[in-house]
Amino acid sequence: MGWFGVEIQADAQFERVPGAGGLLQPGRVSSDCERWKGGGWGCGIGRPPAHRTMPAVLVQELQKTNTKNQLVDVELVLPRITDWPTAVTKSVKLQHGSSILEYQVITGLVDVAAPSSSSDEKRIAPSSSSDEKRIRVVSIVARKLPRVLTLKKRGMTKLELLTTINYSEPIGRDKYGAYKEQTEQGAIDAMNKALQAAEHGEHNAYYAFKRDHVRVWNSLWETGFHISTSMAENVLNGNDINATMYAVISQSRAFEFEESSTAQRKADIARALTYAEGCYDSYHTLQAENLWKKMSSLEELNGVVGSWMLTLEKQGCHNLLKAGASGIVQAMVLSFGGFRFSNQHLELNIHPKYLHRDYDFRRLNYGNMTHVNVSIVVRDDNKAVLSVALDRSDRNYYACDAGCLDTPVQLSQVKTLFPVKLTEPLTSILYITSDKRHMEDLRHAIHVKEVVEAPAHEHHLIALHRHGHSLGGLPTLFWVSICVIIVVFHVFLCKLIVKEYCEPPDKMRYRYSKP
């Protein structure tokens, strides 16, 4: 999570992605098994996340299982982190628990390209005519590994590998020597701190080290979105949305959870999360195909992340983006439904015709102490209905449906139902605010000619999403039974025809002759 990283590939090397908040692929679990000569199987599992509370630390766990009753040597393919033009390598010995291990320190420089208008780098280092001549000093600390790993017999061999990356701000080339030692020492200090936190011992520090990482991710996912699964072809489903959110969030730091963040920095982040005025100022993003492209390669992943960051920034969510990963989660969930904070209220601006699937918007942050849950459910009559509840609140909150013609309804932790209405001209379908007087005034500020309940969705559209076809939801057993009956009928009919035309004539005469 930063400007630099090591790609998780067999032939990976140090890389930099211009204009991106980071370049690591989302942490994932990979597993492979192979049969060895002489019998026996070996399986390996790798988990390569970037640690959330220590942003300079990359963690990789390798597990190899040997099913043979003898020792097995496995050749390792090591990442080519030294394979860049200006890299200079030296060795240092660092203490890991009771052991002294050898680590390599790779330091060099990379050119700073002119940042794009949408990149975070522009906010860090303003563009100037000399940007193309500026550099960053980069230092990487990684453990030295043997090229051959011996696996113990009938057991699991586990490696826990830490890598740290430290880099300078953009500087002139003439200052490289002055910043080199400082950057190197920063990477070494980060490694020492990580090794101490990840130490195996009686206090299980390593498991606490991993648990801190998981805890941050669980906190980030408290705000979220759910959509009912569709059986139709080429539609967006929950797994696509989760994968995209994970990719975008993984490219940003969670500043408020980092150990190095000061109290002032955390207060600034909390303030940014509460000031979401103008976000999200456009139509909902679930229909934007450019934001949901495949991410089968590193280039495609960074392209999707860049599109999301640009979209959120230009549609009024720039303050939330300053808060890092927590703000990005909020901004993305707001954009899914076309939610917008506008002049003392939160409004849901999505056309009723798109509400043919169930949606759940979880823990929308409204101010400092209030979380709002909004659900959209398609009933049996194919009409959508809204439900709103407060997860927690610091004051009274009120809501009204499209047009705000009805009396404002006070919200609570119990779900409050609202019909989905269609107005002429088209306006938002839901308004939420803590100012009851403001909501009463909205009735006179929203000028509509007509307000009617949104019509029911067509049956074939609902059936297409729920069952993959427009014929409805008849059970599979029914169709199997129909097919069996048809097949049996035709078999019986064929048997009658064969008997009628293939039996000898004399037998036929005997059968039908009178006694």
Short mmCIF file of C-alpha atoms in Angstrom, two decimals, residues 53 166 173 233 236 270 279 324 327 449 463 472 478 514:
data_model
loop_
_atom_site.label_atom_id
_atom_site.label_comp_id
_atom_site.label_asym_id
_atom_site.label_seq_id
_atom_site.Cartn_x
_atom_site.Cartn_y
_atom_site.Cartn_z
CA THR A 53 -1.05 -1.48 10.61
CA ASN A 166 10.85 2.63 2.23
CA ARG A 173 19.30 13.68 -8.60
CA GLU A 233 -26.23 -13.59 -18.26
CA LEU A 236 -23.10 -7.71 -12.09
CA ALA A 270 -12.31 11.36 11.46
CA CYS A 279 -20.66 12.90 -2.44
CA GLY A 324 -7.82 6.69 2.96
CA GLY A 327 -13.32 6.96 3.12
CA LYS A 449 -46.24 17.94 -10.83
CA ALA A 463 -37.98 -14.16 -13.49
CA GLY A 472 -40.93 -18.32 -14.13
CA PHE A 478 -41.33 -30.45 -12.46
CA LYS A 514 -63.41 -65.58 -33.70
#
